[in-house]
Amino acid sequence: MTYVDDVLEELKRKNPYEPEFIQTATEILRCLNVVFERHPEFQEAKILERFLEPERVVMFRVPWVDDNGEVQVNRGFRVQFNSALGPYKGGLRFHETVNLSILKLLGLEQILKNSLTGMSIGGAKGGSDFNPKGRSDAEVMRFCQSFMTELRNFIGPDVDVPAGDIGVGLREVGYLFGQYNRIANRHTCVLTGSGIEYGGSLVRREATGYGLIYILEEALRARGEFLEGKKIIVSGSGNVAIYAAEKAIQLGATVIAMSDSKGYIYDENGISIPFVKHIKEEERKCIYEYLNDFPDTIYKEGSYGLWSIKCDIALPCATQNELDEDSARKLIDNGVKYVAEGANKPSTPEATKLFLKSGLMFLPGKAANAGGVTTSVLEMAQRSSNMHWSFDEVDSRLKRNMVEIYRNIDKMAKEYGFEGNYVVGANIAGFIKVAKAMMAQGIV
Ligand SMILES: NC(=O)C1=CN([C@@H]2O[C@H](COP(=O)(O)OP(=O)(O)OC[C@H]3O[C@@H](n4cnc5c(N)ncnc54)[C@H](OP(=O)(O)O)[C@@H]3O)[C@@H](O)[C@H]2O)C=CC1
Ligand SMILES: N=C(CCC(=O)O)C(=O)O
C-alpha cells in the first residue's frame, strides 16, 4: 500500500455516504503517486490529508413562499474547500440533485481548475437543492433573496466570490446580487457573471463555452488538425453548451446534435444555435420545441442516446457522470477522435479510462472548462479598477489563458512520463502549485 492508497482508504472511511466526492478524489489521487516520490516533504506535512478536507462547509435553511402562498424549505450550502492560492472562487448550482457529496466533488475539482488558470484564487462550490425550472421569476427572486440572506455571512470580495453553474444564470445572479447589496449596503464584486449594466464583464456569458473551443483548437493545432469541417455533438443546451457550439461553428465546424434533460435533437446538416438560444435562454423551454421551426430534425427522448451518433468530436457540456463506459464505447466504435469536457466530471471513471486507453485526445473538464472562472477573475479585475474592457480585449485574454493551460498540462504530462494523458497532466500541474503554497503557509 502506498501513501496515496492509505489516504484514500481513510478518506472512504471518513466519508462513507459521499460517492461522488470519493469518485473524483480517487481519480485525482491515482495520478499523484509519482508526485510524492519526488516530493516526500509533502507526505511529511500531510498535505494530501489536508487537501482532501474542506477548510469550511456551511449548510443552511432556505425558507421562502411560493406564488400560491405556500411555505417552501430548501437546503443551502457553501463548501469553502481550499484558499491556499487566494480567496475562494466557484459556482453556485441550483438543482434538485445538489447535496454535500456533489458539491465536494465540484469543490475539489474547482481547487485544481482554479490553480490551472494561473490566477490567485482558491476553490469553493455551493448551491441548493432548489430547482428554478418551472418556477416564476417572482418565486426565483424570493428564493434567491432568502438564500443570499444567509450566504452573505460567509462571502465577500476578499473572502469568497461565487458565480453561476447549473440552474444559476443571469437572472439568478441578478437577484442574488441585488439582495447582497441591499443587506450588506456594499456595492462590491461579491458575485461574478453579473449583468453588463451593473459591473459584469463582456464575454463572461460566452466564456466557458468559448474557452472550451479555444483549448480544443490548441490541442488540434498541436496535432496538425483544425476544427474546419469537423462534425461535433454537444450534450446539454445551457450556458456552456450553447456558447461552445456557437464558437465551434464560427471556426468552421458543424454541430449536429444537442440535448437537454428530456431528450436530444439531431440534424446531420447542422443545428441552428440562434434558435436553440431563443428556446433555452428566452423561452426557458425544452429542446423539443426546436422542431417547431425545423420539423425535419430528428428528436429522441432521453439524452443518453446522443452518444451513439457518429461524430469527430464529442463535447459533454451537461452534468456529472452523464457519459458512461457504454457511451464511451459507442463513441469510439463510431470513430470519435477528440473528447473535451465542458461540464464538470461528465465522463465516469470507466469512460475516462476507456478514452485514455483508446488513444484519442481527451481534455478533462478541470482544464477544458476553466474559461468561465478565468473570465470571472477578469470581471473582478475590471470591477476593482472600475474599468470596462472591450469584448475583444477580454476574449483575447481568455484565449491566451486557455492556450497557456493546454501547454502547461501537456508539459506536465510529458515531464512525469505520461505524454498525451491530460488527466494526469492537469491533476499534477494543478496539485503541485497548491501543495507548494500549502507548504509555505504552515500547518493551517
Ligand atoms: N456556468 C459556468 O460558468 C460553468 C459551468 N460548468 C459546468 O458545465 C455544466 C453545464 O453548466 P451550465 O451550462 O452553466 O448549466 P445550465 O443550467 O445553463 O445548463 C445545464 C444543461 O444541462 C442539462 N442537464 C442538467 N442536468 C442534466 C441531467 N441530469 N441529464 C441531462 N441533461 C442535464 C440541462 O437540461 P435542461 O435544460 O433540461 O435543464 C441544460 O441543458 C455543469 O457541469 C457545470 O458545472 C463548468 C465551468 C463553468
Ligand atoms: N461554475 C463555474 C464557474 C465558477 C466561477 O466563475 O467562479 C465552474 O468553474 O465550474
Coordinates of C-alpha atoms and ligand atoms in Angstrom, one line a residue:
M1 CA 0.0 0.0 0.0
T2 CA 1.4 3.4 -1.0
Y3 CA 0.9 6.6 0.9
V4 CA -1.9 7.6 -1.5
D5 CA -3.6 4.2 -1.0
D6 CA -3.6 4.7 2.7
V7 CA -5.0 8.2 2.4
L8 CA -7.7 7.0 0.1
E9 CA -8.8 4.2 2.4
E10 CA -9.0 6.7 5.3
L11 CA -11.0 9.1 3.1
K12 CA -13.5 6.4 2.2
R13 CA -13.9 5.5 5.9
K14 CA -14.4 9.2 6.9
N15 CA -16.9 9.9 4.1
P16 CA -19.0 6.8 3.7
Y17 CA -22.0 8.5 2.2
E18 CA -20.3 10.7 -0.4
P19 CA -19.8 8.5 -3.5
E20 CA -19.4 11.4 -6.0
F21 CA -16.7 13.0 -3.8
I22 CA -14.9 9.7 -3.4
Q23 CA -15.1 9.1 -7.1
T24 CA -13.3 12.3 -8.1
A25 CA -10.9 12.1 -5.2
T26 CA -9.9 8.6 -6.3
E27 CA -9.2 9.8 -9.9
I28 CA -7.1 12.7 -8.7
L29 CA -5.1 10.6 -6.1
R30 CA -4.4 7.9 -8.6
C31 CA -2.4 10.5 -10.6
L32 CA -0.4 11.7 -7.6
N33 CA 1.8 8.7 -6.6
V34 CA 4.6 10.0 -8.8
V35 CA 4.4 13.4 -7.2
F36 CA 5.0 12.1 -3.7
E37 CA 8.0 10.1 -5.0
R38 CA 9.6 13.4 -6.0
H39 CA 8.3 15.4 -3.0
P40 CA 8.5 13.4 0.2
E41 CA 8.2 16.6 2.1
F42 CA 4.5 16.8 1.0
Q43 CA 3.9 13.5 2.8
E44 CA 5.6 14.6 6.0
A45 CA 3.5 17.7 6.1
K46 CA 0.3 15.6 5.4
I47 CA -0.5 17.9 2.5
L48 CA -2.9 15.3 1.0
E49 CA -4.9 14.7 4.2
R50 CA -5.3 18.5 4.5
F51 CA -6.0 19.0 0.7
L52 CA -8.9 16.5 0.9
E53 CA -10.6 18.1 3.9
P54 CA -12.6 21.2 3.2
E55 CA -11.4 24.3 5.2
R56 CA -15.1 25.1 5.9
V57 CA -18.5 23.8 5.0
V58 CA -21.7 25.7 5.7
M59 CA -25.2 24.3 5.3
F60 CA -28.2 26.4 6.0
R61 CA -32.0 26.5 5.8
V62 CA -33.6 28.5 2.9
P63 CA -37.3 29.2 3.7
W64 CA -39.4 31.0 1.0
V65 CA -43.0 31.4 -0.1
D66 CA -44.3 30.3 -3.5
D67 CA -46.9 32.0 -5.7
N68 CA -49.7 30.1 -4.0
G69 CA -48.7 31.4 -0.6
E70 CA -47.3 28.0 0.4
V71 CA -44.1 27.9 2.5
Q72 CA -41.2 26.1 0.9
V73 CA -38.0 25.0 2.6
N74 CA -34.7 24.2 0.7
R75 CA -31.2 23.5 1.9
G76 CA -28.3 25.8 1.0
F77 CA -24.6 25.0 1.0
R78 CA -21.2 26.6 0.5
V79 CA -18.1 24.3 0.5
Q80 CA -15.0 26.5 1.0
F81 CA -12.5 23.9 0.1
N82 CA -9.1 25.5 -0.2
S83 CA -7.8 29.1 0.0
A84 CA -4.0 28.4 -0.3
L85 CA -3.9 30.3 -3.6
G86 CA -6.3 33.1 -2.8
P87 CA -9.9 33.9 -1.9
Y88 CA -12.4 31.1 -2.6
K89 CA -13.9 31.1 -6.2
G90 CA -16.5 28.8 -7.6
G91 CA -20.1 28.4 -8.8
L92 CA -23.4 28.1 -7.2
R93 CA -25.6 25.2 -8.5
F94 CA -29.4 25.2 -8.1
H95 CA -30.7 21.7 -8.9
E96 CA -32.8 19.1 -7.1
T97 CA -29.8 16.7 -7.0
V98 CA -27.5 19.1 -5.1
N99 CA -26.1 17.6 -1.9
L100 CA -22.8 17.7 0.0
S101 CA -21.2 14.9 -1.9
I102 CA -21.7 16.5 -5.3
L103 CA -20.6 19.9 -4.0
K104 CA -17.4 18.4 -2.5
L105 CA -16.8 16.7 -5.9
L106 CA -17.2 20.1 -7.6
G107 CA -15.2 22.0 -4.9
L108 CA -12.3 19.6 -5.2
E109 CA -12.3 19.9 -9.0
Q110 CA -12.5 23.7 -8.6
I111 CA -9.3 23.9 -6.5
L112 CA -7.3 22.2 -9.3
K113 CA -9.1 24.1 -12.1
N114 CA -8.5 27.5 -10.4
S115 CA -4.9 26.5 -9.9
L116 CA -4.5 25.7 -13.6
T117 CA -5.7 29.2 -14.5
G118 CA -2.5 30.6 -13.0
M119 CA -4.7 33.1 -11.1
S120 CA -4.7 33.7 -7.3
I121 CA -7.9 32.1 -6.4
G122 CA -8.9 29.2 -4.1
G123 CA -11.6 26.6 -4.7
A124 CA -15.2 26.5 -3.5
K125 CA -18.6 25.4 -4.7
G126 CA -22.1 25.9 -3.3
G127 CA -25.8 25.9 -4.2
S128 CA -29.1 24.4 -3.2
D129 CA -31.5 21.6 -3.9
F130 CA -33.9 24.3 -5.2
N131 CA -34.8 23.8 -8.9
P132 CA -35.6 27.0 -10.7
K133 CA -37.1 25.2 -13.7
G134 CA -40.9 25.9 -14.0
R135 CA -40.8 28.5 -11.2
S136 CA -41.9 32.1 -11.9
D137 CA -39.4 34.9 -11.8
A138 CA -41.0 36.1 -8.6
E139 CA -40.5 32.7 -6.9
V140 CA -36.9 32.5 -8.1
M141 CA -36.4 36.1 -6.8
R142 CA -37.8 35.2 -3.4
F143 CA -35.7 32.1 -3.2
C144 CA -32.5 33.9 -4.2
Q145 CA -33.2 36.7 -1.6
S146 CA -33.7 34.1 1.2
F147 CA -30.6 32.1 0.0
M148 CA -28.4 35.2 -0.1
T149 CA -29.7 36.5 3.3
E150 CA -27.8 33.6 4.8
L151 CA -24.9 33.1 2.3
R152 CA -23.8 36.8 2.8
N153 CA -22.4 35.9 6.2
F154 CA -19.7 33.8 4.5
I155 CA -18.7 35.6 1.3
G156 CA -17.0 38.8 0.2
P157 CA -14.6 40.1 -2.4
D158 CA -11.5 39.1 -0.4
V159 CA -13.1 36.0 1.1
D160 CA -15.3 34.1 -1.3
V161 CA -16.8 35.1 -4.7
P162 CA -19.5 32.8 -6.1
A163 CA -20.7 32.7 -9.7
G164 CA -23.2 30.7 -11.8
D165 CA -23.4 27.0 -12.6
I166 CA -26.3 24.6 -13.4
G167 CA -29.6 26.5 -12.7
V168 CA -27.8 29.8 -11.8
G169 CA -27.7 32.1 -14.8
L170 CA -28.0 35.8 -15.4
R171 CA -31.4 36.0 -13.8
E172 CA -30.4 34.2 -10.6
V173 CA -27.1 36.1 -10.3
G174 CA -29.0 39.4 -10.6
Y175 CA -31.4 38.6 -7.8
L176 CA -28.5 37.3 -5.6
F177 CA -26.5 40.4 -6.3
G178 CA -29.4 42.7 -5.5
Q179 CA -30.1 41.1 -2.2
Y180 CA -26.4 41.2 -1.2
N181 CA -26.2 44.9 -1.9
R182 CA -29.4 45.6 0.0
I183 CA -28.4 43.8 3.2
A184 CA -24.7 44.4 3.1
N185 CA -25.1 48.0 1.9
R186 CA -21.9 47.5 -0.2
H187 CA -21.7 47.6 -4.0
T188 CA -18.7 45.3 -4.4
C189 CA -17.6 42.3 -6.5
V190 CA -19.2 39.6 -4.5
L191 CA -20.5 37.6 -7.4
T192 CA -19.3 37.2 -11.0
G193 CA -21.4 36.6 -14.1
S194 CA -23.3 39.8 -13.3
G195 CA -25.2 41.8 -15.9
I196 CA -23.1 44.1 -18.0
E197 CA -25.2 47.1 -16.9
Y198 CA -24.1 46.7 -13.2
G199 CA -20.5 45.8 -13.5
G200 CA -20.4 42.4 -15.2
S201 CA -17.8 41.7 -17.8
L202 CA -18.3 41.2 -21.5
V203 CA -17.6 37.6 -22.6
R204 CA -18.4 36.1 -19.2
R205 CA -21.6 34.6 -20.6
E206 CA -19.8 33.1 -23.5
A207 CA -16.6 32.3 -21.6
T208 CA -16.9 28.7 -20.6
G209 CA -18.1 27.6 -24.0
Y210 CA -15.7 29.7 -25.9
G211 CA -12.8 28.7 -23.7
L212 CA -13.6 25.0 -24.3
I213 CA -13.2 25.6 -28.0
Y214 CA -10.1 27.6 -27.6
I215 CA -8.3 24.9 -25.7
L216 CA -9.6 22.2 -28.1
E217 CA -8.4 24.3 -31.1
E218 CA -4.9 24.5 -29.5
A219 CA -4.9 20.7 -28.9
L220 CA -5.9 20.1 -32.6
R221 CA -3.3 22.6 -33.8
A222 CA -0.6 20.7 -31.9
R223 CA -1.7 17.6 -34.0
G224 CA -1.8 19.5 -37.3
E225 CA -5.6 19.4 -37.2
F226 CA -8.3 22.0 -37.4
L227 CA -12.0 22.5 -36.4
E228 CA -12.9 23.3 -40.0
G229 CA -15.2 20.6 -41.4
K230 CA -15.4 18.6 -38.1
K231 CA -18.7 17.1 -37.0
I232 CA -19.4 17.8 -33.3
I233 CA -22.0 16.5 -30.8
V234 CA -22.6 18.7 -27.7
S235 CA -24.6 17.4 -24.7
G236 CA -26.7 20.0 -22.9
S237 CA -28.2 23.2 -24.3
G238 CA -27.4 25.5 -21.4
N239 CA -24.9 28.3 -21.0
V240 CA -21.8 26.1 -21.6
A241 CA -23.2 24.1 -24.4
I242 CA -24.7 27.0 -26.4
Y243 CA -21.6 29.1 -26.5
A244 CA -19.3 26.1 -27.2
A245 CA -21.5 25.3 -30.1
E246 CA -21.5 28.9 -31.3
K247 CA -17.7 29.3 -31.2
A248 CA -17.2 25.9 -32.9
I249 CA -19.5 26.9 -35.8
Q250 CA -17.7 30.2 -36.1
L251 CA -14.5 28.3 -36.6
G252 CA -15.9 26.1 -39.3
A253 CA -17.2 23.0 -37.5
T254 CA -20.8 21.6 -37.8
V255 CA -22.7 20.9 -34.6
I256 CA -25.0 18.1 -35.5
A257 CA -26.7 17.3 -32.1
M258 CA -27.5 18.9 -28.8
S259 CA -29.5 17.7 -25.8
D260 CA -31.3 18.7 -22.6
S261 CA -32.5 16.7 -19.6
K262 CA -35.5 15.4 -21.6
G263 CA -34.0 14.4 -25.0
Y264 CA -31.8 15.4 -27.9
I265 CA -32.0 16.9 -31.4
Y266 CA -30.0 15.6 -34.4
D267 CA -29.5 17.2 -37.8
E268 CA -26.6 16.0 -39.9
N269 CA -26.7 19.3 -41.7
G270 CA -26.2 21.3 -38.5
I271 CA -28.2 22.8 -35.6
S272 CA -29.3 26.4 -35.6
I273 CA -27.7 27.9 -32.4
P274 CA -29.6 31.2 -32.6
F275 CA -32.9 29.2 -32.4
V276 CA -31.6 27.0 -29.6
K277 CA -30.7 30.2 -27.7
H278 CA -34.2 31.5 -28.3
I279 CA -35.8 28.3 -26.9
K280 CA -33.5 28.0 -23.9
E281 CA -32.4 31.5 -23.0
E282 CA -35.6 33.4 -23.8
E283 CA -38.4 31.0 -23.6
R284 CA -36.8 28.6 -21.0
K285 CA -38.5 25.7 -22.8
C286 CA -37.5 22.1 -23.7
I287 CA -35.2 21.5 -26.7
Y288 CA -38.1 19.5 -28.3
E289 CA -39.5 23.0 -29.2
Y290 CA -36.7 23.1 -31.8
L291 CA -38.9 21.0 -34.2
N292 CA -41.5 23.8 -34.4
D293 CA -39.2 25.7 -36.8
F294 CA -37.1 22.7 -38.0
P295 CA -39.7 19.9 -38.4
D296 CA -37.2 17.6 -40.3
T297 CA -34.9 17.5 -37.3
I298 CA -34.7 14.1 -35.5
Y299 CA -35.8 14.2 -31.9
K300 CA -35.3 11.4 -29.5
E301 CA -36.4 11.2 -25.9
G302 CA -33.8 10.7 -23.2
S303 CA -30.4 12.4 -23.5
Y304 CA -28.4 9.1 -23.3
G305 CA -28.8 8.1 -27.0
L306 CA -26.9 11.2 -28.1
W307 CA -23.6 9.4 -27.8
S308 CA -24.5 6.8 -30.4
I309 CA -24.3 9.5 -33.1
K310 CA -21.2 9.3 -35.4
C311 CA -19.0 12.3 -34.9
D312 CA -15.4 13.6 -35.0
I313 CA -15.6 15.5 -31.7
A314 CA -17.8 15.0 -28.5
L315 CA -18.3 17.9 -26.1
P316 CA -20.1 16.7 -22.9
C317 CA -21.5 20.0 -21.5
A318 CA -24.4 19.0 -19.3
T319 CA -23.6 17.4 -15.9
Q320 CA -21.5 15.0 -14.0
N321 CA -21.5 11.3 -14.9
E322 CA -23.6 11.8 -18.0
L323 CA -21.2 9.9 -20.2
D324 CA -20.7 6.3 -19.0
E325 CA -18.5 3.4 -20.3
D326 CA -21.1 2.1 -22.7
S327 CA -21.5 5.6 -24.2
A328 CA -17.7 5.9 -24.5
R329 CA -17.6 2.6 -26.3
K330 CA -20.2 3.7 -28.8
L331 CA -18.3 7.0 -29.5
I332 CA -15.1 5.1 -30.0
D333 CA -16.6 2.5 -32.2
N334 CA -18.1 5.3 -34.3
G335 CA -14.7 6.9 -34.8
V336 CA -14.7 9.8 -32.4
K337 CA -11.2 11.3 -32.3
Y338 CA -11.5 14.1 -29.7
V339 CA -13.4 14.5 -26.4
A340 CA -13.3 17.8 -24.5
E341 CA -15.3 18.2 -21.3
G342 CA -17.3 21.4 -21.0
A343 CA -19.1 20.1 -17.9
N344 CA -17.6 19.2 -14.6
K345 CA -16.8 15.5 -14.5
P346 CA -19.3 14.4 -17.2
S347 CA -17.3 11.3 -18.0
T348 CA -17.5 8.4 -15.5
P349 CA -14.1 7.0 -14.3
E350 CA -14.7 4.0 -16.6
A351 CA -15.5 6.1 -19.6
T352 CA -12.4 8.2 -18.9
K353 CA -10.2 5.1 -18.6
L354 CA -11.6 3.8 -22.0
F355 CA -11.0 7.1 -23.7
L356 CA -7.4 7.2 -22.5
K357 CA -6.8 3.6 -23.4
S358 CA -8.2 4.1 -26.9
G359 CA -5.5 6.8 -27.5
L360 CA -8.0 9.5 -28.5
M361 CA -7.3 13.1 -27.4
F362 CA -9.2 13.6 -24.1
L363 CA -9.3 17.0 -22.3
P364 CA -10.7 16.8 -18.7
G365 CA -13.1 19.5 -17.6
K366 CA -10.8 21.0 -14.9
A367 CA -8.6 22.2 -17.8
A368 CA -11.1 22.4 -20.6
N369 CA -13.9 24.3 -18.9
A370 CA -11.6 26.8 -17.0
G371 CA -12.6 29.6 -19.3
G372 CA -15.6 30.5 -17.1
V373 CA -13.7 31.1 -13.9
T374 CA -10.8 32.7 -15.9
T375 CA -13.2 35.3 -17.2
S376 CA -14.8 35.7 -13.7
V377 CA -11.4 36.8 -12.5
L378 CA -11.1 39.2 -15.4
E379 CA -14.5 40.5 -14.3
M380 CA -13.2 41.0 -10.8
A381 CA -10.1 42.9 -12.1
Q382 CA -12.3 45.2 -14.2
R383 CA -14.7 45.9 -11.3
S384 CA -11.9 46.6 -8.8
S385 CA -10.2 49.0 -11.2
N386 CA -13.6 50.5 -12.3
M387 CA -12.6 49.6 -15.9
H388 CA -14.7 48.1 -18.6
W389 CA -12.7 46.2 -21.2
S390 CA -13.9 45.6 -24.8
F391 CA -15.3 42.3 -25.9
D392 CA -12.1 41.7 -28.0
E393 CA -9.8 42.6 -25.1
V394 CA -11.5 40.1 -22.7
D395 CA -11.8 37.4 -25.4
S396 CA -8.1 37.6 -26.3
R397 CA -7.1 37.3 -22.6
L398 CA -9.4 34.3 -22.3
K399 CA -8.0 32.7 -25.4
R400 CA -4.4 33.3 -24.3
N401 CA -5.2 31.7 -20.9
M402 CA -6.7 28.6 -22.4
V403 CA -3.7 28.1 -24.7
E404 CA -1.4 28.5 -21.6
I405 CA -3.5 25.9 -19.7
Y406 CA -3.1 23.4 -22.6
R407 CA 0.7 24.0 -22.8
N408 CA 1.0 23.6 -19.1
I409 CA -0.9 20.3 -18.8
D410 CA 0.9 19.0 -21.9
K411 CA 4.3 19.8 -20.5
M412 CA 3.5 18.3 -17.1
A413 CA 2.2 15.1 -18.6
K414 CA 5.5 14.7 -20.6
E415 CA 7.6 15.6 -17.5
Y416 CA 6.1 12.8 -15.5
G417 CA 6.2 10.3 -18.2
F418 CA 2.5 10.3 -19.2
E419 CA 2.8 12.1 -22.6
G420 CA -0.7 12.9 -24.0
N421 CA -2.5 12.0 -20.8
Y422 CA -4.1 15.3 -19.9
V423 CA -5.9 13.9 -16.9
V424 CA -2.5 13.2 -15.2
G425 CA -1.1 16.4 -16.6
A426 CA -3.9 18.6 -15.2
N427 CA -4.1 16.8 -11.8
I428 CA -0.3 17.0 -11.3
A429 CA 0.0 20.6 -12.6
G430 CA -2.9 21.8 -10.5
F431 CA -1.9 19.9 -7.3
I432 CA 1.8 20.8 -7.2
K433 CA 1.1 24.6 -7.2
V434 CA -1.5 24.2 -4.4
A435 CA 0.8 21.9 -2.4
K436 CA 3.7 24.3 -2.6
A437 CA 1.5 27.1 -1.4
M438 CA 0.2 25.0 1.5
M439 CA 3.8 24.0 2.5
A440 CA 4.8 27.7 2.6
Q441 CA 1.8 28.7 4.8
G442 CA 2.5 26.2 7.6
I443 CA 0.1 23.7 9.3
V444 CA -3.2 25.6 8.8
Ligands
LIG1 N1 -21.6 28.1 -15.9 C1 -20.3 28.1 -15.8 O1 -19.7 29.2 -15.7 C2 -19.6 26.8 -15.8 C3 -20.3 25.6 -15.8 N2 -19.6 24.4 -15.8 C4 -20.3 23.1 -15.8 O2 -20.9 23.0 -17.1 C5 -22.1 22.2 -17.0 C6 -23.3 22.9 -17.5 O3 -23.4 24.1 -16.8 P1 -24.3 25.3 -17.3 O4 -24.3 25.3 -18.8 O5 -23.8 26.5 -16.6 O6 -25.7 25.0 -16.8 P2 -27.2 25.3 -17.4 O7 -28.1 25.2 -16.3 O8 -27.1 26.6 -18.2 O9 -27.4 24.1 -18.4 C7 -27.3 22.8 -18.0 C8 -27.7 21.9 -19.2 O10 -27.5 20.6 -18.8 C9 -28.8 19.9 -18.9 N3 -28.8 19.0 -17.8 C10 -28.8 19.3 -16.5 N4 -28.9 18.2 -15.7 C11 -29.0 17.1 -16.6 C12 -29.1 15.7 -16.5 N5 -29.1 15.2 -15.3 N6 -29.2 15.0 -17.6 C13 -29.1 15.6 -18.8 N7 -29.0 16.9 -19.0 C14 -28.9 17.6 -17.9 C15 -29.8 21.0 -18.8 O11 -31.0 20.5 -19.4 P3 -32.4 21.2 -19.0 O12 -32.4 22.5 -19.9 O13 -33.5 20.3 -19.4 O14 -32.4 21.5 -17.6 C16 -29.2 22.1 -19.6 O15 -29.3 21.9 -21.0 C17 -22.1 21.8 -15.5 O16 -21.4 20.6 -15.3 C18 -21.4 22.9 -14.8 O17 -20.9 22.5 -13.6 C19 -18.2 24.4 -15.8 C20 -17.5 25.6 -15.9 C21 -18.1 26.9 -15.8
LIG2 N1 -19.3 27.2 -12.4 C1 -18.1 27.5 -12.6 C2 -17.7 29.0 -12.7 C3 -17.0 29.4 -11.4 C4 -16.7 30.9 -11.4 O1 -16.8 31.6 -12.5 O2 -16.4 31.4 -10.3 C5 -17.0 26.4 -12.7 O3 -15.8 26.8 -12.9 O4 -17.4 25.2 -12.6

